[in-house]
Short mmCIF file of C-alpha atoms and ligand atoms in Angstrom, two decimals:
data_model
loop_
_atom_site.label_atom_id
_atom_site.label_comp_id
_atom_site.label_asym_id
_atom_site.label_seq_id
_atom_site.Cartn_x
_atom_site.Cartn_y
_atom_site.Cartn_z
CA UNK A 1 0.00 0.00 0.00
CA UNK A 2 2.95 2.22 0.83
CA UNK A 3 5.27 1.30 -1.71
CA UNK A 4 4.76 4.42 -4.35
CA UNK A 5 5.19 7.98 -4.09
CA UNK A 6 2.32 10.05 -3.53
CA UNK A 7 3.38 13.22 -5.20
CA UNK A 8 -0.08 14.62 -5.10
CA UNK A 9 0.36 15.07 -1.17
CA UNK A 10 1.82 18.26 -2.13
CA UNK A 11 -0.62 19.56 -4.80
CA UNK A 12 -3.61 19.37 -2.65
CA UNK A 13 -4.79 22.90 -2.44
CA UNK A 14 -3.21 25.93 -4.03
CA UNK A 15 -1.77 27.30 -0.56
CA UNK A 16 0.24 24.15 -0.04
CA UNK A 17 1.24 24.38 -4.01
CA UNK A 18 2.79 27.49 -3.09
CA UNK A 19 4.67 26.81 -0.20
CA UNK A 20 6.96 24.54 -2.56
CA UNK A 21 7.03 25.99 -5.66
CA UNK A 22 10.64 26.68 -6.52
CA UNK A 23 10.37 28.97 -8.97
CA UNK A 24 8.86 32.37 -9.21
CA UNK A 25 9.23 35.12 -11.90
CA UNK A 26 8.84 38.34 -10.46
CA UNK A 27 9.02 42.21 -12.13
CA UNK A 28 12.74 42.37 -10.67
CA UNK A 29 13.93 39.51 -13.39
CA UNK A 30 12.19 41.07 -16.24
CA UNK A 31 13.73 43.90 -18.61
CA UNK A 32 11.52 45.29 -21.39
CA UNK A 33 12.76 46.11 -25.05
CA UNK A 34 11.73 49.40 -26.84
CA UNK A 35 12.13 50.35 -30.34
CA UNK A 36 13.09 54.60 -30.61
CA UNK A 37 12.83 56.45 -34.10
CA UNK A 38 14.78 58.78 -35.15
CA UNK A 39 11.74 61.61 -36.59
CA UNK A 40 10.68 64.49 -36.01
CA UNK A 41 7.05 63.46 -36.03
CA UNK A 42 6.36 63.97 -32.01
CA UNK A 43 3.34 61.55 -32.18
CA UNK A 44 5.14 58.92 -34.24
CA UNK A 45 3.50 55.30 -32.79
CA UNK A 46 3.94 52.88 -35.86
CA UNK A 47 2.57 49.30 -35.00
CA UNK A 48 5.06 46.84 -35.73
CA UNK A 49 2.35 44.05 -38.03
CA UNK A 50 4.47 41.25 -36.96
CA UNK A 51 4.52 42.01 -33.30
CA UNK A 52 1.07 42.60 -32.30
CA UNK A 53 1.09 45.08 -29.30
CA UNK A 54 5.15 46.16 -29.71
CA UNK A 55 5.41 49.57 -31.47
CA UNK A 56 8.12 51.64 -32.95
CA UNK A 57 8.00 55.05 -31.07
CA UNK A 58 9.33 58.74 -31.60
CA UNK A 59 11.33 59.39 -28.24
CA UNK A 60 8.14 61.67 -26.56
CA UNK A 61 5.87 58.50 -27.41
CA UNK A 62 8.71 56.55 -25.78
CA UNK A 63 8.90 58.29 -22.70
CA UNK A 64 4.96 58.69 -22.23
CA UNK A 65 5.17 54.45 -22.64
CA UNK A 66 7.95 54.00 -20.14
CA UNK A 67 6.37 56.21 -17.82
CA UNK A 68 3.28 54.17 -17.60
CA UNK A 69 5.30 51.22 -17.44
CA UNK A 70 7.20 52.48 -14.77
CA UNK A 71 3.92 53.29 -12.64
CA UNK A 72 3.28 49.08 -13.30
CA UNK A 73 6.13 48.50 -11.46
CA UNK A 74 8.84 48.52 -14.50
CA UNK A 75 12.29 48.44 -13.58
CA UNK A 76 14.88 47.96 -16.48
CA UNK A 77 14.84 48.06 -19.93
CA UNK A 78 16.55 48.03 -23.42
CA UNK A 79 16.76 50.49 -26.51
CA UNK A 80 17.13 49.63 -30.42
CA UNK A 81 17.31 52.69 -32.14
CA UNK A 82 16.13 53.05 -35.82
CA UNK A 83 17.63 56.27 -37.53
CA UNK A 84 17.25 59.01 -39.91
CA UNK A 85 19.70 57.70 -42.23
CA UNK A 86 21.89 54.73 -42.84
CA UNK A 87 25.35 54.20 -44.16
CA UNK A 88 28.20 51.81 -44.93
CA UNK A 89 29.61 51.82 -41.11
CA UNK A 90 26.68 53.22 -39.76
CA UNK A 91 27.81 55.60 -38.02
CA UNK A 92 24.22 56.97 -36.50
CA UNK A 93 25.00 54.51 -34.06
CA UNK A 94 28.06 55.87 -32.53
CA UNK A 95 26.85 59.70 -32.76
CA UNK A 96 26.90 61.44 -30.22
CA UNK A 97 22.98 62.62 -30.97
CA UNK A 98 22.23 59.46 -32.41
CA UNK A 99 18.34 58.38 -31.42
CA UNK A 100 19.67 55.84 -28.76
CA UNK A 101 21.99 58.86 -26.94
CA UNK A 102 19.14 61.05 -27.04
CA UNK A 103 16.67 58.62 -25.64
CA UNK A 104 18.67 57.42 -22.91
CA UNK A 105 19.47 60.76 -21.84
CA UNK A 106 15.73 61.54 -21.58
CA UNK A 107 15.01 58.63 -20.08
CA UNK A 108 17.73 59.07 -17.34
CA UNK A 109 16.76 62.09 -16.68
CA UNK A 110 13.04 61.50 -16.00
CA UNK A 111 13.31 58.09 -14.10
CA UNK A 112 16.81 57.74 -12.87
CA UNK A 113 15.98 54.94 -10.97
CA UNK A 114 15.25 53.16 -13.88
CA UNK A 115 18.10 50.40 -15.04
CA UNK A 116 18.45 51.73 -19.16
CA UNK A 117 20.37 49.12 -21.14
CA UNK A 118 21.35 49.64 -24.72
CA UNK A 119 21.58 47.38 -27.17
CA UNK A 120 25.14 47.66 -28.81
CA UNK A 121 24.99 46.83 -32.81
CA UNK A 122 25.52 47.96 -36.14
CA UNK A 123 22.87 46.54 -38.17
CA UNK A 124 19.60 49.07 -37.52
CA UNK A 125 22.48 51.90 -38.97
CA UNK A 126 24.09 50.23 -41.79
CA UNK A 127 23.18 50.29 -45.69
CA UNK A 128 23.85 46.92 -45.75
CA UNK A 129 22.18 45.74 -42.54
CA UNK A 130 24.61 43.49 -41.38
CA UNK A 131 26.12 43.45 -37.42
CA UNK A 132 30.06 44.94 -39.05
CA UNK A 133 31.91 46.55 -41.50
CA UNK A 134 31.83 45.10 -45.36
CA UNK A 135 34.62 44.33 -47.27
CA UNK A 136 34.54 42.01 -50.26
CA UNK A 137 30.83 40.98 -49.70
CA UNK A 138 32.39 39.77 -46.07
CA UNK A 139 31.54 40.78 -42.69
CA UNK A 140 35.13 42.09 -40.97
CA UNK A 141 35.67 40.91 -37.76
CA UNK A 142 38.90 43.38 -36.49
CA UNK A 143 37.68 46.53 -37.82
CA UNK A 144 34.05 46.31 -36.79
CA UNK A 145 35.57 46.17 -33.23
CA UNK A 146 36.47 49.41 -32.75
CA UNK A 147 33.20 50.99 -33.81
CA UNK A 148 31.19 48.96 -31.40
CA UNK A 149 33.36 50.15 -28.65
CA UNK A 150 32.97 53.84 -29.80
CA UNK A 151 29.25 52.78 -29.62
CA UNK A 152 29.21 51.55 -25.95
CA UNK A 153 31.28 55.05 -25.62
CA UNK A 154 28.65 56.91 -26.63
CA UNK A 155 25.95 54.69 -25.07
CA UNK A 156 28.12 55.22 -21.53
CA UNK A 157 28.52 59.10 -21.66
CA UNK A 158 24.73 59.10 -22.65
CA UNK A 159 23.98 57.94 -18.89
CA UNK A 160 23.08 53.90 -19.77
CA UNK A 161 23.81 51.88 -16.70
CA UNK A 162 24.31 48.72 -18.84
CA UNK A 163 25.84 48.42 -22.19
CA UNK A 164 24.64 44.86 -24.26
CA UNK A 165 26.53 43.87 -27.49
CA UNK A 166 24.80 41.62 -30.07
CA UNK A 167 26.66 41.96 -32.80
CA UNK A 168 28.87 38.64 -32.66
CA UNK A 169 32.02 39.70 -33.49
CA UNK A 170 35.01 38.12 -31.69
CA UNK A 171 36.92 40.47 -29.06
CA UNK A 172 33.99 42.92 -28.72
CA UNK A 173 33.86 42.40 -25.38
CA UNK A 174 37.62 43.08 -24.31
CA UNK A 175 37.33 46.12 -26.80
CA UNK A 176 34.30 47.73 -25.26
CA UNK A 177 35.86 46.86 -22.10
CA UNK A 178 38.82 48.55 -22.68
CA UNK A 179 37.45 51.49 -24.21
CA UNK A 180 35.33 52.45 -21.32
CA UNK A 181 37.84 51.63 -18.16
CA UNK A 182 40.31 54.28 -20.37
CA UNK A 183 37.23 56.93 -20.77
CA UNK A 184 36.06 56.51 -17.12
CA UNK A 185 33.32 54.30 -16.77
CA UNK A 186 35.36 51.21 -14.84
CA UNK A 187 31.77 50.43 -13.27
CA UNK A 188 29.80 50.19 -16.28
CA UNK A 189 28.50 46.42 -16.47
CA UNK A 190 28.61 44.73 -19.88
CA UNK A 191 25.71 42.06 -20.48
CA UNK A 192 27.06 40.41 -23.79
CA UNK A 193 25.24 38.28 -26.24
CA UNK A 194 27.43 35.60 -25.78
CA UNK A 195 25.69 32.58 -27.04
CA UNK A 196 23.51 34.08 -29.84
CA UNK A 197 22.01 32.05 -32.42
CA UNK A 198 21.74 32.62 -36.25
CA UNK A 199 18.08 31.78 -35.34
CA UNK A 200 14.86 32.06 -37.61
CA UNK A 201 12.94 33.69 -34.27
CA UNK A 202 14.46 36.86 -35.00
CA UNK A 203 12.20 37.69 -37.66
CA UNK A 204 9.81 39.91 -36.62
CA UNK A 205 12.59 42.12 -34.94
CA UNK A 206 14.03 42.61 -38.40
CA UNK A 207 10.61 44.16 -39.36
CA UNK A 208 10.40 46.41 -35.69
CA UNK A 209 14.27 47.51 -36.23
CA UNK A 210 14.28 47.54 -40.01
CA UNK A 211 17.54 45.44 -39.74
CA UNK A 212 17.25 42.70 -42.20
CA UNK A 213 20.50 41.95 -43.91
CA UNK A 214 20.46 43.30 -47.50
CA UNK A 215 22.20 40.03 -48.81
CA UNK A 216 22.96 36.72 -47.38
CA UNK A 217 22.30 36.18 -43.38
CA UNK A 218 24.16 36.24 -40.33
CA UNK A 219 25.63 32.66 -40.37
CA UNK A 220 29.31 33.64 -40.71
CA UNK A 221 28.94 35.73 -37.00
CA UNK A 222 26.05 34.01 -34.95
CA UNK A 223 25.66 30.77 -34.02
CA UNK A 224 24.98 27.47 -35.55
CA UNK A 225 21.64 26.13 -34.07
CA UNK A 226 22.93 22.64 -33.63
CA UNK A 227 25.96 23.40 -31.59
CA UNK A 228 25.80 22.76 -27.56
CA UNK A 229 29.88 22.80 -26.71
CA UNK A 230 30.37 25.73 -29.41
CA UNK A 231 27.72 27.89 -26.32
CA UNK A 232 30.53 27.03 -23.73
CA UNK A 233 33.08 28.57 -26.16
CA UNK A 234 31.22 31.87 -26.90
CA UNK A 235 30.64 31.61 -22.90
CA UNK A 236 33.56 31.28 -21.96
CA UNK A 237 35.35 33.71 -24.49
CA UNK A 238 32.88 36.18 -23.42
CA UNK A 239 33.73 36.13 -19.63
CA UNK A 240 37.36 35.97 -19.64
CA UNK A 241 36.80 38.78 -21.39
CA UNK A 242 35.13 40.72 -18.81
CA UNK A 243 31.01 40.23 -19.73
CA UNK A 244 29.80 40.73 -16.16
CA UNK A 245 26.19 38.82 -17.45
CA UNK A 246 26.08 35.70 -20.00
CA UNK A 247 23.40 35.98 -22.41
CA UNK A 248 21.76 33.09 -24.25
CA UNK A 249 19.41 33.85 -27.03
CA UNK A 250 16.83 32.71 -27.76
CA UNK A 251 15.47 31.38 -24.93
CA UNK A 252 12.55 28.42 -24.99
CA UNK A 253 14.29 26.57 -27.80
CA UNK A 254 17.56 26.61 -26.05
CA UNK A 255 16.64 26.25 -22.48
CA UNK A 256 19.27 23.77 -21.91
CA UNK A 257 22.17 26.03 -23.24
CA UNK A 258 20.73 28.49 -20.64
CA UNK A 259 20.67 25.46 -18.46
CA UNK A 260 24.77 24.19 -18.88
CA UNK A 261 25.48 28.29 -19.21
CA UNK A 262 24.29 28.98 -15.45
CA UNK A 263 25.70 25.22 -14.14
CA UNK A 264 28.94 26.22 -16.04
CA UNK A 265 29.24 29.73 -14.91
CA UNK A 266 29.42 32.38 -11.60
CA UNK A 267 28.18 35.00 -13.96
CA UNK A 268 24.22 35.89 -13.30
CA UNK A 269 22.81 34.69 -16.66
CA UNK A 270 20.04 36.44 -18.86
CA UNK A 271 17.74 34.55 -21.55
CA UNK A 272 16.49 36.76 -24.29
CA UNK A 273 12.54 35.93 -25.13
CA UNK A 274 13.28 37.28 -28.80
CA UNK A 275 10.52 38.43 -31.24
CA UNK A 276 9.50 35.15 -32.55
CA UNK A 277 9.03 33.89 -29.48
CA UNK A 278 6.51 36.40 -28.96
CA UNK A 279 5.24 36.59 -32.20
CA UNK A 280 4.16 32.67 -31.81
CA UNK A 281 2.38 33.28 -28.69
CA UNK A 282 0.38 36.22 -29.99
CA UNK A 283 -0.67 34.56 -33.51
CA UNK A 284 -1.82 31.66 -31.73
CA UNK A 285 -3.68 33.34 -28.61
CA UNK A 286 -5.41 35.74 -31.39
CA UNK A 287 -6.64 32.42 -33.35
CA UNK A 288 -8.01 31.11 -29.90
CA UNK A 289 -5.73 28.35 -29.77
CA UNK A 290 -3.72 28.94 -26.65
CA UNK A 291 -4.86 30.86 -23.37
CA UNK A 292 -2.28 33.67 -23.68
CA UNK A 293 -1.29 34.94 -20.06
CA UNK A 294 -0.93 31.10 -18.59
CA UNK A 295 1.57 30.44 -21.47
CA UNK A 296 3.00 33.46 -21.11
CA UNK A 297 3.59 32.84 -17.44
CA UNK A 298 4.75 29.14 -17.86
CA UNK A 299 7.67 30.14 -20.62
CA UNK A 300 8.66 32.75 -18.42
CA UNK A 301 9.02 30.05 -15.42
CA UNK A 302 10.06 27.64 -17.53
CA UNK A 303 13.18 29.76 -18.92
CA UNK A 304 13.93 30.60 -15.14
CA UNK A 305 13.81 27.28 -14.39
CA UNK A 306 16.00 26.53 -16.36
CA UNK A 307 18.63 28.91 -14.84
CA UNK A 308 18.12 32.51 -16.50
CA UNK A 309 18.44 35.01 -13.69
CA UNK A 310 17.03 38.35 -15.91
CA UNK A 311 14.72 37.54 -18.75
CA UNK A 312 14.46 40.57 -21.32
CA UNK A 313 10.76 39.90 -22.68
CA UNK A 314 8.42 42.11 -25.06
CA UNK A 315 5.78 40.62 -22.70
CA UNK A 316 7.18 42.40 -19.65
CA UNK A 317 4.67 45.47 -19.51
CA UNK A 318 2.13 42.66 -19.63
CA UNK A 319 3.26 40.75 -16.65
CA UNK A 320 3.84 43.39 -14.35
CA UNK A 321 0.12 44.34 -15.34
CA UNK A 322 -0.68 40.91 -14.66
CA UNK A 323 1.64 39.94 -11.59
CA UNK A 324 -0.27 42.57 -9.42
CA UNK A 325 3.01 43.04 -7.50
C1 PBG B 401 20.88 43.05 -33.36
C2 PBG B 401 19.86 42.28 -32.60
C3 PBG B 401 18.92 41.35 -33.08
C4 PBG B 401 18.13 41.00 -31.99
C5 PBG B 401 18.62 41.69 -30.90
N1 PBG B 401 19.70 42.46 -31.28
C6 PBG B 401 18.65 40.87 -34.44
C7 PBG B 401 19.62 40.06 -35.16
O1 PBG B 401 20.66 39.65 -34.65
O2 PBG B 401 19.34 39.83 -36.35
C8 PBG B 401 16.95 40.07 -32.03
C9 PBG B 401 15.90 40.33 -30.99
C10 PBG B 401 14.57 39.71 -31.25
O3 PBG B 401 14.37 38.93 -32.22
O4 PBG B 401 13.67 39.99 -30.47
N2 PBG B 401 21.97 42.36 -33.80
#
């Protein structure tokens, strides 16, 4: 009679289901990405057709939706910036009044309190659309370095409190490192990209951050899907070089590189919920197919299960809505 587990003991009632859960996602794991335009149309909201819900914003559109994110409980978040204009080394990124400078500076300066991360990357600024410099129909790996470090720069003297490279090029991190312990910013974290994925989710972001590469893809820099001990490579590349956060990305389809990443590693670890992953979840909870906010909350757990520590999630207004907190 007594020779089988009764695991139900402990899903009785709800009250006793909580007392063991052993995972929780609250708003203090959850950072929220936001697309700024460069126009000079104040009232610029675009809705992004792929995205359902995620817009592309003018920066006074931005700042009216982080401020009523912020009264939800919002605590971090990250910028893409789409410019004006584009060019070969696109070099709106690393001016100095370049969209994502003037955003974070706004931003800053209204909610200080606020953690504002910037995504560092060349691809919403160049012609081309690809994460580096072009030569020969090839993505360069050595010379792209030293404009994504002159992009943190400018990220850093904007006032972000996090700078987040996802460009893929080798030795960005020890060259944004460098660059900002020489210009004064010893204290400025770096959350890298470090096990990024030449993954089909991205998709929709192309269409939010008008980034699509203009010819071939993204193979040559991000990772191949199949490879698990190529993650502890990027990972491991990534912290000697001084990433103070690993990032894995995506996250549901890789949960157990985000898994071996956090066993493997002292680092706290972030999983990046990317656009497809959202995309997916929308499309099927508009067709009636899927009961939105529980999967919502159970990829969220099931991605911190796994081992992220910070989850950066276009659901994240949502939740905090949601989590009551
Ligand atoms: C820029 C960048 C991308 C994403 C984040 N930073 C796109 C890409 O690498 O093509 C994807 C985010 C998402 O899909 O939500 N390099």
């Amino acid at each position: 009679m007594h020779d089988f587990h009764r695991g139900r003991r402990l899903r009785r009632t709800a009250a006793i289901r909580d007392l063991v859960r052993e995972t929780e996602v609250t708003p203090k794991d959850l950072i929220m990405p936001y697309f700024v335009v460069d126009t000079d149309d104040a009232d610029f909201k675009h809705p992004i057709a792929s995205m359902p819900g995620q817009f592309q914003l003018s920066l006074p559109q931005l700042e009216r939706k982080v401020a009523s994110a912020v009264a939800t409980g919002l605590r971090a978040l990250i910028l893409f910036g789409i410019p004006k204009t584009k060019d070969e080394s696109g070099s709106q990124g690393y001016a100095d009044n370049g969209i994502v400078q003037r955003a974070v500076r706004a931003i800053k300066e209204r909610f200080p309190a606020l953690v504002v991360i910037t995504d560092v990357c060349l691809c919403e600024y160049t012609s081309h659309g690809h994460c580096g410099l072009i030569d020969d129909g090839y993505v360069q790996n050595d010379p792209t370095l030293e404009l994504l470090a002159e992009t943190a720069l400018s990220h850093a003297r904007a006032g972000a409190d996090m700078v987040a490279p996802s460009d893929m090029m080798d030795g960005r991190v020890a060259a944004i490192r460098q660059v900002l312990d020489e210009s004064g910013f010893p204290e400025l974290p770096i959350m890298s990209y470090a096990v990024k994925y030449a993954s089909a989710f991205y998709g929709p972001f192309r269409e939010a951050a008008d980034s699509a590469p203009k010819f071939g893809d993204r193979k040559s820099y991000q990772m191949d899907p199949a490879n698990e001990r190529e993650a502890m490579r990027e990972a491991l590349a990534d912290a000697s070089e001084g990433a103070d956060i690993l990032m894995v990305k995506p996250a549901l389809p890789y949960l157990d590189i985000v898994s071996m990443v956090r066993r493997t590693f002292d680092t706290p670890v972030a999983a990046y919920q990317v656009s497809g992953e959202y995309s997916m979840i929308k499309a099927a909870a508009e067709l009636g197919w899927i009961d939105e906010k529980k999967v919502v909350m159970e990829t969220l757990t099931s991605i911190k299960r796994a081992g992220a520590d910070l989850i950066l999630s276009y659901f994240t207004e949502d939740v905090l809505k949601e989590l009551n907190w």
